[in-house]
């Protein structure tokens, strides 16, 4: 076990960290460059892109529900009914005027959750 920790410490110190950072940057920007080059020839209204959009929205919805129903860490100490109530209030703020209410809705949820933590 001690050798594993020593190996990890060695990898994260010195050049290992810089090599990992440069590799991650190169991989990210390479994929972005390919996306820019191919963006002119891609039809965004095609079936594959509509399917990808549907899958993306479904994944975001599933992760949001999972965060509300089965949270980890500090949020798990908040009762479910409070999490659902705060979520409903935030959605209500956002639906009240959808074009300009995303930030106020996020702020509402954040402030209510922080207020619960302070009061408790």
XYZ file of C-alpha atoms in Angstrom, residues 8-116:
109
model
C 1.123 8.216 -7.032
C 3.007 10.992 -5.260
C 5.893 10.645 -7.703
C 3.518 10.726 -10.684
C 1.817 13.900 -9.478
C 5.022 15.753 -8.746
C 7.521 17.101 -11.203
C 7.028 16.488 -14.913
C 4.260 13.891 -14.619
C 1.640 16.501 -13.821
C 2.742 18.763 -16.676
C 2.746 15.874 -19.155
C -0.799 14.955 -18.088
C -1.944 18.582 -18.431
C -0.422 18.983 -21.903
C -1.890 15.631 -23.002
C -5.349 16.613 -21.806
C -5.104 19.996 -23.567
C -3.950 18.442 -26.818
C -6.716 15.845 -26.751
C -9.371 18.468 -26.003
C -8.274 20.968 -28.619
C -7.731 18.256 -31.239
C -11.347 17.135 -30.846
C -12.552 20.742 -30.939
C -10.556 21.435 -34.113
C -12.104 18.404 -35.810
C -15.543 19.641 -34.727
C -14.897 23.072 -36.225
C -13.670 21.562 -39.477
C -16.669 19.245 -39.789
C -19.287 21.741 -38.609
C -19.909 23.139 -42.087
C -20.840 19.746 -43.531
C -23.150 18.620 -40.707
C -26.897 19.031 -40.969
C -28.214 19.902 -37.506
C -31.779 19.003 -38.491
C -30.905 15.405 -39.360
C -32.369 12.424 -37.521
C -29.077 11.590 -35.815
C -28.794 15.063 -34.274
C -32.395 15.034 -33.109
C -31.738 11.647 -31.527
C -28.532 12.934 -29.890
C -30.418 15.955 -28.523
C -33.126 13.683 -27.100
C -30.544 11.409 -25.459
C -28.692 14.421 -24.048
C -31.849 15.916 -22.538
C -32.809 12.512 -21.124
C -29.400 12.121 -19.477
C -29.563 15.597 -17.931
C -33.084 14.910 -16.643
C -32.034 11.550 -15.196
C -29.004 13.050 -13.450
C -31.128 15.878 -12.040
C -33.709 13.447 -10.688
C -30.943 11.310 -9.227
C -29.478 14.354 -7.460
C -32.872 15.158 -5.972
C -33.981 11.640 -5.026
C -30.674 9.904 -4.217
C -28.102 12.582 -3.347
C -24.654 12.007 -1.904
C -22.781 13.968 0.734
C -24.334 16.893 2.559
C -27.440 17.003 0.398
C -28.342 13.521 1.630
C -28.925 15.024 5.084
C -31.728 17.219 3.727
C -35.141 15.497 3.851
C -36.603 14.469 0.494
C -39.714 16.636 0.844
C -37.566 19.760 1.289
C -35.462 18.936 -1.764
C -38.606 18.367 -3.854
C -40.208 21.576 -2.516
C -37.133 23.666 -3.341
C -36.982 22.113 -6.800
C -40.679 22.879 -7.396
C -40.237 26.485 -6.235
C -37.220 26.932 -8.520
C -39.123 25.486 -11.477
C -42.019 27.819 -10.644
C -39.683 30.825 -10.778
C -38.264 29.665 -14.093
C -41.668 28.990 -15.673
C -43.011 32.384 -14.614
C -41.074 34.028 -17.453
C -38.879 31.463 -19.228
C -36.812 33.886 -21.296
C -35.240 35.675 -18.343
C -35.649 33.407 -15.340
C -32.860 30.815 -15.456
C -30.480 32.724 -13.176
C -33.216 33.729 -10.692
C -34.400 30.100 -10.595
C -30.880 28.838 -9.875
C -30.431 31.561 -7.288
C -33.754 30.653 -5.642
C -32.785 26.998 -5.311
C -29.308 27.800 -4.047
C -30.456 30.362 -1.489
C -33.248 28.137 -0.175
C -30.911 25.170 0.205
C -28.255 27.276 1.931
C -30.931 28.821 4.177
C -32.084 25.354 5.204
